[in-house]
Short mmCIF file of C-alpha atoms in Angstrom, two decimals:
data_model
loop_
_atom_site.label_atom_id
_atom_site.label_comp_id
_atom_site.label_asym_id
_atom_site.label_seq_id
_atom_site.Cartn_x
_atom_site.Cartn_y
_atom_site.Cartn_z
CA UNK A 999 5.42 79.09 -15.76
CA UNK A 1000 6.43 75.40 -15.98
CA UNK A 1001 10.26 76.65 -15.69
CA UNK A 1002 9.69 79.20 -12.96
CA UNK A 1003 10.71 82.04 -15.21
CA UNK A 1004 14.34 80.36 -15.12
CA UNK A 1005 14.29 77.39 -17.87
CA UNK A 1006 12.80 76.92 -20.64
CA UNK A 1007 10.62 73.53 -20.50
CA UNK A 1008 10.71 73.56 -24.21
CA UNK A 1009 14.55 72.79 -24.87
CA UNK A 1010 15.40 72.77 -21.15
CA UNK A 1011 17.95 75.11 -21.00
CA UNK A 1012 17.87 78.15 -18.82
CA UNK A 1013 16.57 81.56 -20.32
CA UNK A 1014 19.08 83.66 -21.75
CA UNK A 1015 21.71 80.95 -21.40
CA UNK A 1016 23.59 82.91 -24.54
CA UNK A 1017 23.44 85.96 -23.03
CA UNK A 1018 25.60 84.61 -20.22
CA UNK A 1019 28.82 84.73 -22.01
CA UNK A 1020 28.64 87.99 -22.73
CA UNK A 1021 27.82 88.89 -18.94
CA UNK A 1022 30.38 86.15 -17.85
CA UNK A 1023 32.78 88.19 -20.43
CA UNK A 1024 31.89 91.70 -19.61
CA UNK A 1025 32.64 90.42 -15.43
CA UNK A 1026 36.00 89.04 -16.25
CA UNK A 1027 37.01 92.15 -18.52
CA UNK A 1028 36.51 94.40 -14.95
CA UNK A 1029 37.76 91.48 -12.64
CA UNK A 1030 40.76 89.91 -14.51
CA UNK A 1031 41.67 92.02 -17.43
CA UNK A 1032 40.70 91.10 -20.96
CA UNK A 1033 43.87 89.00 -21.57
CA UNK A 1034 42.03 86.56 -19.70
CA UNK A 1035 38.76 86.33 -22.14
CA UNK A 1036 39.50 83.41 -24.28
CA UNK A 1037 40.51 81.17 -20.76
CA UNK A 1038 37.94 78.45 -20.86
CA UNK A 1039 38.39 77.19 -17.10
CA UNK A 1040 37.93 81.12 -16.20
CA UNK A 1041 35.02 81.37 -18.32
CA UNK A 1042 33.55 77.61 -17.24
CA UNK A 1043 33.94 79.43 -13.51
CA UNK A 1044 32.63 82.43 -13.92
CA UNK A 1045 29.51 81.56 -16.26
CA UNK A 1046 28.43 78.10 -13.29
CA UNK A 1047 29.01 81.01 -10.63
CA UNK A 1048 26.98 83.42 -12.39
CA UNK A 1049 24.02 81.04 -13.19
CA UNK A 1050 23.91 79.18 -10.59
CA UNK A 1051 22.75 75.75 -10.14
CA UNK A 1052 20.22 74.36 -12.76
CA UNK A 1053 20.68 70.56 -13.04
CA UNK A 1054 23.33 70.48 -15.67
CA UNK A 1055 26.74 72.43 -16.75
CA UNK A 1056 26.28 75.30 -19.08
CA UNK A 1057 29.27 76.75 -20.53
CA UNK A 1058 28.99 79.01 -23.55
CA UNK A 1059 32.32 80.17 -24.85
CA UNK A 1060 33.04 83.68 -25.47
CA UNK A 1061 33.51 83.94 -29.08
CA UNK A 1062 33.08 87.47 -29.86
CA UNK A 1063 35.97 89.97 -30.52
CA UNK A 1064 37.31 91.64 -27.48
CA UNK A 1065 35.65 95.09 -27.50
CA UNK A 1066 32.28 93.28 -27.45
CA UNK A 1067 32.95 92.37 -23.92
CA UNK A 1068 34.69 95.89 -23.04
CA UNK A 1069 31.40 96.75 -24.17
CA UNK A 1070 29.25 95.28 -21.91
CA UNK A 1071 31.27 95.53 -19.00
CA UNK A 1072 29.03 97.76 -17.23
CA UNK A 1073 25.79 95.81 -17.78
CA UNK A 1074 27.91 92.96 -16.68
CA UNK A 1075 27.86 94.90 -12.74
CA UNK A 1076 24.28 94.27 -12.68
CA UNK A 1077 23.22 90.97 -11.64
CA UNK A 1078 22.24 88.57 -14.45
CA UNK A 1079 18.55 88.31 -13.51
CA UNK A 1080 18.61 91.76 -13.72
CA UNK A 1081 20.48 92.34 -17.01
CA UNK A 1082 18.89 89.34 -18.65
CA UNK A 1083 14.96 91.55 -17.75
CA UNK A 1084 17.15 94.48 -19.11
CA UNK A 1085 18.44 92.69 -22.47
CA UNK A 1086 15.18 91.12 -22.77
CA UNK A 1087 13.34 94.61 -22.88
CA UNK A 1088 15.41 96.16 -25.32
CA UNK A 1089 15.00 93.02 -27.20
CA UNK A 1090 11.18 93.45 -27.30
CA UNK A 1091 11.48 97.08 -28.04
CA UNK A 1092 14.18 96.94 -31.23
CA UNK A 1093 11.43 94.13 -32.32
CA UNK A 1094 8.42 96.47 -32.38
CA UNK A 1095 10.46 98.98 -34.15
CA UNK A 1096 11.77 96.90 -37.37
CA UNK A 1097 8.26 97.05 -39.34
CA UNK A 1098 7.91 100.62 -39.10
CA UNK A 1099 11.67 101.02 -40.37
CA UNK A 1100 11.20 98.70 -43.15
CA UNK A 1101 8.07 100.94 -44.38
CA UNK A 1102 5.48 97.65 -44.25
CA UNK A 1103 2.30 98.47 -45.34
CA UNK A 1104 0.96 96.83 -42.03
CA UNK A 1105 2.84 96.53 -39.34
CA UNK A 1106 0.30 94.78 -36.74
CA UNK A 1107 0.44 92.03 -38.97
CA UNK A 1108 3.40 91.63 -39.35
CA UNK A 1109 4.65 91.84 -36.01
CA UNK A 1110 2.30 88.70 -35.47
CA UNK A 1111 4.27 87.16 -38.21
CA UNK A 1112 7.57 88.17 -36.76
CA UNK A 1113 7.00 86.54 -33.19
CA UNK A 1114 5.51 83.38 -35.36
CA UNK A 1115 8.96 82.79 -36.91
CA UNK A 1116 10.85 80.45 -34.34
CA UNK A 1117 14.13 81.76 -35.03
CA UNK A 1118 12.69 85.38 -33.36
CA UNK A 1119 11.50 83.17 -30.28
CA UNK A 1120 14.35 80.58 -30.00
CA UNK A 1121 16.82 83.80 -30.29
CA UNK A 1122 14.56 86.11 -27.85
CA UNK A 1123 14.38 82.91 -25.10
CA UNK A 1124 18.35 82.30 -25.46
CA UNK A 1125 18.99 86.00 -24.67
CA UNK A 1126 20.93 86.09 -28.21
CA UNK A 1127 21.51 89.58 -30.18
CA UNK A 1128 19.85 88.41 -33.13
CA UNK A 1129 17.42 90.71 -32.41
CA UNK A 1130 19.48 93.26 -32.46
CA UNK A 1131 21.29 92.68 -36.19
CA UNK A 1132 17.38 92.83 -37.27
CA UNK A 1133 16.96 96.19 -36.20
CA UNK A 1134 20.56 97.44 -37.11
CA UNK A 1135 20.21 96.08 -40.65
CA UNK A 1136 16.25 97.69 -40.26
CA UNK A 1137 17.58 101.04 -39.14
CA UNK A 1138 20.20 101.13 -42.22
CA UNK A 1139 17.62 100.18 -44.92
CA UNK A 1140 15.47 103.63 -43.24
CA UNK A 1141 18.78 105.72 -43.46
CA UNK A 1142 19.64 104.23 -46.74
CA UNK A 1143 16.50 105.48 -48.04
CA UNK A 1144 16.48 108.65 -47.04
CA UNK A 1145 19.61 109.61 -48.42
CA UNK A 1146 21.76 109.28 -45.08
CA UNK A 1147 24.41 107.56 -46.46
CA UNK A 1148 26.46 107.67 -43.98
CA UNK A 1149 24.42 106.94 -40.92
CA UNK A 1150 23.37 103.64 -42.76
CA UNK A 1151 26.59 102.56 -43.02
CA UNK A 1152 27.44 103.35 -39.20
CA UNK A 1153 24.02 101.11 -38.39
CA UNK A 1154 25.35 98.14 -40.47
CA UNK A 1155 29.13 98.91 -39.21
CA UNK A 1156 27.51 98.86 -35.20
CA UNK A 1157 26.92 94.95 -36.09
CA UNK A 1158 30.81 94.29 -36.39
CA UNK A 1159 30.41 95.21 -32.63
CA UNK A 1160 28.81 91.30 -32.15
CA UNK A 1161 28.88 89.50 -35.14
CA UNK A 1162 32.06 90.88 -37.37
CA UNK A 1163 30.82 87.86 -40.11
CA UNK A 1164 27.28 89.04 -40.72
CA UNK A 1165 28.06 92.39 -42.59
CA UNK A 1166 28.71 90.76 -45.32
CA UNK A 1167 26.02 91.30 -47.31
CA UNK A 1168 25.19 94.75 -46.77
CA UNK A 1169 29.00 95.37 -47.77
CA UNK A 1170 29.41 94.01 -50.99
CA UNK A 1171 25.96 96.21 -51.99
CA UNK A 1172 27.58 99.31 -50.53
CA UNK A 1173 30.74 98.33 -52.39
CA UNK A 1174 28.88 97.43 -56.23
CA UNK A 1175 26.85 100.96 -54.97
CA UNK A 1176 29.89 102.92 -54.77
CA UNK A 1177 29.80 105.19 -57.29
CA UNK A 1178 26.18 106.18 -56.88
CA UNK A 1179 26.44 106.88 -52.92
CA UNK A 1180 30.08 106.17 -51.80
CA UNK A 1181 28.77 107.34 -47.86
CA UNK A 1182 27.31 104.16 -47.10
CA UNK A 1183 30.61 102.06 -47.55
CA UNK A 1184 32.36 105.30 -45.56
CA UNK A 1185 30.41 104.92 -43.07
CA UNK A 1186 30.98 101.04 -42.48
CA UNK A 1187 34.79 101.54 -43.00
CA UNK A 1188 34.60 104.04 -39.90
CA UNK A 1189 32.88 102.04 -37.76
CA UNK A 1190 35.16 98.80 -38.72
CA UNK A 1191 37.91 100.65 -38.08
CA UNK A 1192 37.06 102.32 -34.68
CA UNK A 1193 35.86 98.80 -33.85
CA UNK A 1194 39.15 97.57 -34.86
CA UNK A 1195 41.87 100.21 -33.08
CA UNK A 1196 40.00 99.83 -29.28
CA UNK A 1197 40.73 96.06 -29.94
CA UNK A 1198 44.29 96.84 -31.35
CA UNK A 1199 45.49 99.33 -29.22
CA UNK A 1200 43.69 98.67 -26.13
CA UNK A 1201 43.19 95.42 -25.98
CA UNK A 1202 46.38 94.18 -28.01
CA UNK A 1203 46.71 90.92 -25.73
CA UNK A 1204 42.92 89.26 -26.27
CA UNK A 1205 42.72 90.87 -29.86
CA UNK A 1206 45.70 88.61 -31.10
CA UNK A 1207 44.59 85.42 -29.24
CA UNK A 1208 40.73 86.12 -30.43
CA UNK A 1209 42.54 86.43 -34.12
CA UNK A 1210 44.38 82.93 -33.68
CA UNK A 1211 41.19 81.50 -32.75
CA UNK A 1212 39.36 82.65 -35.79
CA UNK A 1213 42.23 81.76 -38.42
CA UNK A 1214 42.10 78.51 -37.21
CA UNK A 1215 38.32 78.10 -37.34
CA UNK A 1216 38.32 79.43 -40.48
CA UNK A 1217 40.66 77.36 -42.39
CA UNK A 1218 39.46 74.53 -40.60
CA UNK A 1219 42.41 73.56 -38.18
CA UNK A 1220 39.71 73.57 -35.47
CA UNK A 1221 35.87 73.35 -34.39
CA UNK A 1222 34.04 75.86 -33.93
CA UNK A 1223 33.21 75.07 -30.63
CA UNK A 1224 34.35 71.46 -29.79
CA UNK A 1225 30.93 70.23 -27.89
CA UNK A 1226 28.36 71.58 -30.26
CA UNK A 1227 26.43 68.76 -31.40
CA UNK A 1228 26.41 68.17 -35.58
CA UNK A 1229 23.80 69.93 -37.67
CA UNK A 1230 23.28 72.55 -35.40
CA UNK A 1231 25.51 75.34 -38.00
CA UNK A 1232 23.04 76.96 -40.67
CA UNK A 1233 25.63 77.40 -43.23
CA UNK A 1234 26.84 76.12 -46.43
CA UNK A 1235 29.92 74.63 -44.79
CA UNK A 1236 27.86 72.98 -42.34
CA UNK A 1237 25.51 71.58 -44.84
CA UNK A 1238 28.50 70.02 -46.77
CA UNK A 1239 30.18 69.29 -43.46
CA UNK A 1240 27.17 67.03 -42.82
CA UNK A 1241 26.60 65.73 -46.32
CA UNK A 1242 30.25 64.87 -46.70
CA UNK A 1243 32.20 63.64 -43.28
CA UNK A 1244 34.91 61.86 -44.75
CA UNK A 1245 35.89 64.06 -46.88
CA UNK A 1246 36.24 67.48 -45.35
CA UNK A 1247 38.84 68.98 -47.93
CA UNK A 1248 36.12 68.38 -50.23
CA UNK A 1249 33.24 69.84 -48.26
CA UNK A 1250 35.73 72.60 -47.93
CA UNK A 1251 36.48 73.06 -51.53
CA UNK A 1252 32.58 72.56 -52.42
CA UNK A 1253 31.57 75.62 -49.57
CA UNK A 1254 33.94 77.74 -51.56
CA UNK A 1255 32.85 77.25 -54.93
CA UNK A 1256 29.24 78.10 -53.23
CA UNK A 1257 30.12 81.47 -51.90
CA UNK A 1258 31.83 82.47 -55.36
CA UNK A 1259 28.68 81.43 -57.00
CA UNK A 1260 26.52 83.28 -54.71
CA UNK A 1261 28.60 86.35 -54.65
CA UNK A 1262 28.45 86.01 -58.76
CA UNK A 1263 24.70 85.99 -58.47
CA UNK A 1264 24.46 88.95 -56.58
CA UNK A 1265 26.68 90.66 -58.82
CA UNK A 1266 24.50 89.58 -61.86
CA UNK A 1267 21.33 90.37 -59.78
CA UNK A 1268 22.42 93.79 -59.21
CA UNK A 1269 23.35 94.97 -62.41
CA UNK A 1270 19.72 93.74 -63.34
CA UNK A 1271 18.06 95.87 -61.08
CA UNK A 1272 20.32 98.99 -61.15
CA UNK A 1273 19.47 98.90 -64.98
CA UNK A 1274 15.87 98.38 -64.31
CA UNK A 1275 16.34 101.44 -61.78
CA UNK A 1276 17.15 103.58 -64.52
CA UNK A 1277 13.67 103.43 -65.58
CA UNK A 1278 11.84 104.90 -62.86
CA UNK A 1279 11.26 101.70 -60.32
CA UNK A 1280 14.27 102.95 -57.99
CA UNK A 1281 12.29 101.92 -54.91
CA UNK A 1282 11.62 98.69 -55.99
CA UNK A 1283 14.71 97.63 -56.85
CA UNK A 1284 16.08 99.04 -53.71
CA UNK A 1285 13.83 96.70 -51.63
CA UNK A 1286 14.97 94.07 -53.41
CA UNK A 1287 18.62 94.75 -53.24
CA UNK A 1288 18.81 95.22 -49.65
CA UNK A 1289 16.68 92.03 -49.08
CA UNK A 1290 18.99 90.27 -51.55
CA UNK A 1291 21.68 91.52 -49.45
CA UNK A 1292 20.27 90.48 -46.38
CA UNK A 1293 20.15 86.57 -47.71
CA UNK A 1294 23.91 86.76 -49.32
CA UNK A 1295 24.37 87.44 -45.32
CA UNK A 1296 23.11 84.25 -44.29
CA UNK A 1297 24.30 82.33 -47.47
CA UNK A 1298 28.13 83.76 -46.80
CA UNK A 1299 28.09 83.35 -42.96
CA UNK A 1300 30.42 81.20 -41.56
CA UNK A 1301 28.74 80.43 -38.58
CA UNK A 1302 25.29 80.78 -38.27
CA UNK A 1303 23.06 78.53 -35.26
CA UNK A 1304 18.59 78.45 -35.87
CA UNK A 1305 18.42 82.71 -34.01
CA UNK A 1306 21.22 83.76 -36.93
CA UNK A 1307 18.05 83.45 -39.57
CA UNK A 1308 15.90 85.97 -37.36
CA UNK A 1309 17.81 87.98 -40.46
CA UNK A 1310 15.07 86.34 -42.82
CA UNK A 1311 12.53 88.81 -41.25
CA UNK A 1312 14.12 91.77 -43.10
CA UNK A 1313 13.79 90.00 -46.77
CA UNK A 1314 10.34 88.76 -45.68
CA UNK A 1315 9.06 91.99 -45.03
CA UNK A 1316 10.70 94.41 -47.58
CA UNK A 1317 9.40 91.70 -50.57
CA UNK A 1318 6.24 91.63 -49.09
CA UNK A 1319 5.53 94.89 -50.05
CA UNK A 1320 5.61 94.62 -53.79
CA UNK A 1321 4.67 91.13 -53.98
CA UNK A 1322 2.78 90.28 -50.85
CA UNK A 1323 -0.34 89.76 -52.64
CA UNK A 1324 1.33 86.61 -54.97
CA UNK A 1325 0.19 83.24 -53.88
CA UNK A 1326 4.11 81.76 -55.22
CA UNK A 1327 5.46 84.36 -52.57
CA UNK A 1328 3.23 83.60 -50.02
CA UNK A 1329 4.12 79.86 -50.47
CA UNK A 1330 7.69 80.49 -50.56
CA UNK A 1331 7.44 82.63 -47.24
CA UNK A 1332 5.67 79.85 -45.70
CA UNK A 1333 8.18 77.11 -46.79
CA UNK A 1334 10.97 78.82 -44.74
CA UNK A 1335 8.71 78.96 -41.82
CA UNK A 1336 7.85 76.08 -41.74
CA UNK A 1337 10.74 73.59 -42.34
CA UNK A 1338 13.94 75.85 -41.21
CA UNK A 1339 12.81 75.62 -37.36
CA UNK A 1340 12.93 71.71 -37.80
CA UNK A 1341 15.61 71.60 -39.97
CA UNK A 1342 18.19 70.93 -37.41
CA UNK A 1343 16.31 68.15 -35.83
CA UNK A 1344 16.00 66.47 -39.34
CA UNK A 1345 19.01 66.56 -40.14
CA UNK A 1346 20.36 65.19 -36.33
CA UNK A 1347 18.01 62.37 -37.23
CA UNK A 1348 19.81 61.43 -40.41
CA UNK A 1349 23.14 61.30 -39.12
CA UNK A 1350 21.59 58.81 -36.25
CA UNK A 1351 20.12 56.58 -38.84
CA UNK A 1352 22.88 57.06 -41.98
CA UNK A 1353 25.76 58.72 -41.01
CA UNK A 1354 25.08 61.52 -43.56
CA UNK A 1355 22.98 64.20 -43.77
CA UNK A 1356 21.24 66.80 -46.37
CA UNK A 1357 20.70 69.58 -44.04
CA UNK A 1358 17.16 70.88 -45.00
CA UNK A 1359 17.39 74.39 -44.49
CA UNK A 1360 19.88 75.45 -47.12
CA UNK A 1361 18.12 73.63 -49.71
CA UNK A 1362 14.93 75.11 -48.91
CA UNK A 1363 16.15 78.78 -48.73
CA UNK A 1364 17.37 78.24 -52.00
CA UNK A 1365 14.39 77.52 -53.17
CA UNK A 1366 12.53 80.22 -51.66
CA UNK A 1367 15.36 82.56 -53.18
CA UNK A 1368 14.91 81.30 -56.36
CA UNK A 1369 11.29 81.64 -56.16
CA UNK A 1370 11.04 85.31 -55.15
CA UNK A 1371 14.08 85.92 -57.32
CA UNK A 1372 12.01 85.11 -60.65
CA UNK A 1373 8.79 87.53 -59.20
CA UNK A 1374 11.68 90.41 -58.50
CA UNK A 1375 12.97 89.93 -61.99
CA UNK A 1376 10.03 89.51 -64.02
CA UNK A 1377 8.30 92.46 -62.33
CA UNK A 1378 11.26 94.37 -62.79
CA UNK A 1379 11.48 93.77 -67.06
CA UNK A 1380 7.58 94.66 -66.52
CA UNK A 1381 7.89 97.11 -65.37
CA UNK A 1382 10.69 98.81 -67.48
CA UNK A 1383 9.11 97.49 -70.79
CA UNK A 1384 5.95 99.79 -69.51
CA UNK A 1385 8.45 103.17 -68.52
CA UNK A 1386 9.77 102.20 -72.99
CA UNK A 1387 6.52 102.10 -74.30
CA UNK A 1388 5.00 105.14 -72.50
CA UNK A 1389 8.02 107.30 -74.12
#
């Protein structure tokens, strides 16, 4: 009301200011041929023009592989009001839909605990596709259950389609799960790949400069995006980023040795729980892998903004299940909640006053992690010293 259902008073930015880059994109895919995706004065035009004037520039660079915005170049003939009430629906709807998928025990609940995480509402008001990973990583646990292998796989692949880097997890399970169920990690592969050949073949031109962009973001050669403000990256190499400026080789070297260690853990976390499997607690451990998954997303990401950890719904709610009843759970859950959505302002407020920063909500996550992780595991040995002693 105070923003005329066109900004958001809270941050004072417009509503679905992110989705505008992928309208902005999908218009200049029909208008001026993809090659011209990655032009920033094009894109600066296009996104003011499509807007229109709201007291300040907003400019969101398209930073999504090529056959996202082939994608959405038919929304992209609507207007943007339009599209945005369009985008926002299906938003709303994929929402409603996650807590039957995941199986929770009750799902009124925890839809009011869903739209109390901020990340939900802070991805929902930017008109981000956060939403959207939730209920394709949802829909894949419910396939993955049931057997459908394949289909899973095709739900996590459908991700690639707007955030390549957040399939991480749910492929290095389907990979240590190959020789159980090798349709899962089929079923990715063929979606990657389709994914990949309409940006190859038919879109050679923006695939190759979108690949330049993303080697050289990667390895450090440039920013992510040069006007994002520090702390605002969730990630391991933003946390060291912040922790150590003048050294970013460093920071560098230290983000890598984290992602080794975490995909170690995993490892070590899954052989665990397959053996515990073994015993007759299959479904447990499968909630717990998948969850795990879902956080070795988040922990791997290399870019990751305050909507990115919407993901932490899926872990949330699958754990709950077993171990929603334990007060150390419960405490662990509300941890997240409550220091992740200020995280990025505490941080901001260290580098005004020191120059440095220990970006809270890594540190807390991994605290949470290792919290739940010792209830998984000790319920798990429980649980298969009870399956021994009954035979």
């Amino acid at each position: 009301a105070l923003g005329e259902a066109r900004m958001n008073r809270l941050t004072n930015t417009p509503f679905a200011e992110d989705l505008l880059s992928l309208h902005a994109a999908g218009t200049i895919t029909r208008q001026h041929g993809s090659a011209a995706l990655y032009d920033d004065a094009l894109g600066r035009r296009v996104q003011a023009g499509t807007i229109g004037p709201v007291g300040r520039e907003v400019y969101n660079r398209f930073m999504s592989p090529p056959h996202t915005a082939f994608a959405f170049a038919p929304l992209s003939a609507l207007p943007f009001p339009v599209a945005a009430w369009i985008w926002a629906t299906a938003s709303l709807g994929a929402l409603l839909l996650v807590p039957h998928l995941l199986g929770v025990q009750r799902p009124r609940l925890a839809l009011l605990a869903i739209f109390a995480f901020p990340p939900v509402l802070h991805g929902f008001a930017a008109g981000q596709n956060a939403t959207f990973t939730l209920f394709a990583y949802a829909l894949a646990y419910w396939l993955w259950k049931r057997d459908r292998g394949f289909l899973a796989g095709l739900a996590i692949g459908l991700v690639a389609a707007w955030k390549p880097h957040l399939v991480i997890g749910p492929l290095l399970l389907f990979l240590l799960d190959r020789r159980r169920d090798w349709h899962p990690l089929a079923g990715m592969f063929a979606i990657t790949f389709a994914l990949a050949a309409i940006d190859l073949f038919l879109l050679p031109a923006a695939s190759a400069e979108f690949a330049s962009w993303s080697r050289d973001v990667l390895t450090g050669a440039q920013p992510l995006w040069a006007h994002l403000r520090p702390g605002g990256e969730l990630t391991v190499r933003g946390f060291f980023a912040l922790l150590l400026p003048s050294a970013p080789t460093v920071a560098r070297a230290l983000a890598a040795a984290w992602s080794v260690t975490v995909v170690a853990g995993f490892v070590w976390l899954h052989r665990r729980l397959r053996a515990t499997s073994r015993h007759g607690v299959q479904p447990r451990a499968d909630r717990a892998l998948f969850a795990a998954a879902s956080v070795v997303t988040l922990a791997l990401a290399p870019h990751a903004h305050l909507y990115e950890w919407t993901l932490l719904v899926l872990p949330a709610a699958l754990l709950a299940i077993d171990h929603g009843d334990d007060g150390q759970f419960v405490a662990a859950c509300l941890l997240v909640a409550a220091v992740v959505p200020l995280s990025v302002r505490l941080a901001r407020a260290q580098l005004t006053a020191f120059g440095v920063a220990i970006h809270p909500a890594l540190p807390v996550l991994l605290v949470a992690v290792a919290v739940v992780a010792r209830l998984v595991l000790h319920e798990s040995a429980r649980q298969r010293h009870a399956r021994l002693a009954q035979r």
